[in-house]
mmCIF file of C-alpha atoms in Angstrom:
data_model
loop_
_atom_site.group_PDB
_atom_site.id
_atom_site.type_symbol
_atom_site.label_atom_id
_atom_site.label_comp_id
_atom_site.label_asym_id
_atom_site.label_seq_id
_atom_site.Cartn_x
_atom_site.Cartn_y
_atom_site.Cartn_z
ATOM 1 C CA UNK A 23 26.916 31.618 10.638
ATOM 2 C CA UNK A 24 26.646 28.075 11.351
ATOM 3 C CA UNK A 25 25.016 25.859 8.711
ATOM 4 C CA UNK A 26 22.237 23.676 9.824
ATOM 5 C CA UNK A 27 22.621 20.053 9.111
ATOM 6 C CA UNK A 28 19.715 17.754 8.052
ATOM 7 C CA UNK A 29 19.889 14.262 9.199
ATOM 8 C CA UNK A 30 17.579 12.095 7.387
ATOM 9 C CA UNK A 31 16.471 9.078 9.637
ATOM 10 C CA UNK A 32 13.313 7.620 7.307
ATOM 11 C CA UNK A 33 13.739 4.406 6.127
ATOM 12 C CA UNK A 34 14.055 4.499 2.023
ATOM 13 C CA UNK A 35 11.016 2.324 0.440
ATOM 14 C CA UNK A 36 12.377 -0.171 -2.004
ATOM 15 C CA UNK A 37 10.989 -0.763 -5.164
ATOM 16 C CA UNK A 38 9.516 -3.795 -6.929
ATOM 17 C CA UNK A 39 12.083 -5.999 -8.610
ATOM 18 C CA UNK A 40 9.687 -6.074 -11.655
ATOM 19 C CA UNK A 41 7.896 -3.167 -13.270
ATOM 20 C CA UNK A 42 4.089 -3.586 -14.276
ATOM 21 C CA UNK A 43 1.431 -1.375 -15.837
ATOM 22 C CA UNK A 44 0.217 1.454 -13.798
ATOM 23 C CA UNK A 45 -3.211 1.334 -13.020
ATOM 24 C CA UNK A 46 -5.012 4.629 -11.588
ATOM 25 C CA UNK A 47 -8.229 3.875 -9.688
ATOM 26 C CA UNK A 48 -10.199 6.215 -7.815
ATOM 27 C CA UNK A 49 -12.123 5.135 -4.579
ATOM 28 C CA UNK A 50 -14.778 6.234 -2.516
ATOM 29 C CA UNK A 51 -14.005 7.107 1.173
ATOM 30 C CA UNK A 52 -16.333 3.957 2.864
ATOM 31 C CA UNK A 53 -14.017 1.344 0.409
ATOM 32 C CA UNK A 54 -10.907 3.159 1.208
ATOM 33 C CA UNK A 55 -11.741 2.556 5.063
ATOM 34 C CA UNK A 56 -12.612 -0.904 4.604
ATOM 35 C CA UNK A 57 -9.067 -1.297 2.984
ATOM 36 C CA UNK A 58 -7.249 0.618 5.519
ATOM 37 C CA UNK A 59 -9.205 -1.663 8.528
ATOM 38 C CA UNK A 60 -7.997 -4.937 6.517
ATOM 39 C CA UNK A 61 -4.732 -3.679 6.161
ATOM 40 C CA UNK A 62 -4.269 -3.065 9.744
ATOM 41 C CA UNK A 63 -5.127 -6.547 10.690
ATOM 42 C CA UNK A 64 -2.084 -7.791 8.351
ATOM 43 C CA UNK A 65 1.106 -8.444 10.216
ATOM 44 C CA UNK A 66 3.427 -6.688 8.327
ATOM 45 C CA UNK A 67 1.104 -3.700 7.834
ATOM 46 C CA UNK A 68 1.421 -2.986 4.100
ATOM 47 C CA UNK A 69 0.462 0.256 2.547
ATOM 48 C CA UNK A 70 -2.730 1.035 0.723
ATOM 49 C CA UNK A 71 -1.420 -0.038 -2.834
ATOM 50 C CA UNK A 72 0.125 -3.079 -1.816
ATOM 51 C CA UNK A 73 -3.185 -4.110 0.273
ATOM 52 C CA UNK A 74 -5.201 -3.624 -2.711
ATOM 53 C CA UNK A 75 -2.864 -5.742 -4.983
ATOM 54 C CA UNK A 76 -3.440 -8.579 -1.977
ATOM 55 C CA UNK A 77 -7.396 -8.130 -2.094
ATOM 56 C CA UNK A 78 -7.211 -8.007 -5.733
ATOM 57 C CA UNK A 79 -5.031 -11.530 -6.009
ATOM 58 C CA UNK A 80 -7.206 -13.004 -2.918
ATOM 59 C CA UNK A 81 -10.341 -12.260 -5.008
ATOM 60 C CA UNK A 82 -9.101 -13.505 -8.190
ATOM 61 C CA UNK A 83 -8.317 -17.114 -6.357
ATOM 62 C CA UNK A 84 -11.733 -17.373 -5.033
ATOM 63 C CA UNK A 85 -13.293 -20.285 -6.697
ATOM 64 C CA UNK A 86 -16.913 -19.000 -8.655
#
């Protein structure tokens, strides 16, 4: 019997160098679509969690 071999070609994701507090958030479909549309416009195509972090940082920098 021939043993099947598995080749993993997926790039491994790197973990953040710092750990932080885990915040679980549920978002509605319309907001998720807006986030996904925004992140697709970014040059490096961040994942949804990274896009949300960036959007929060942008929001916090805006002057009131």
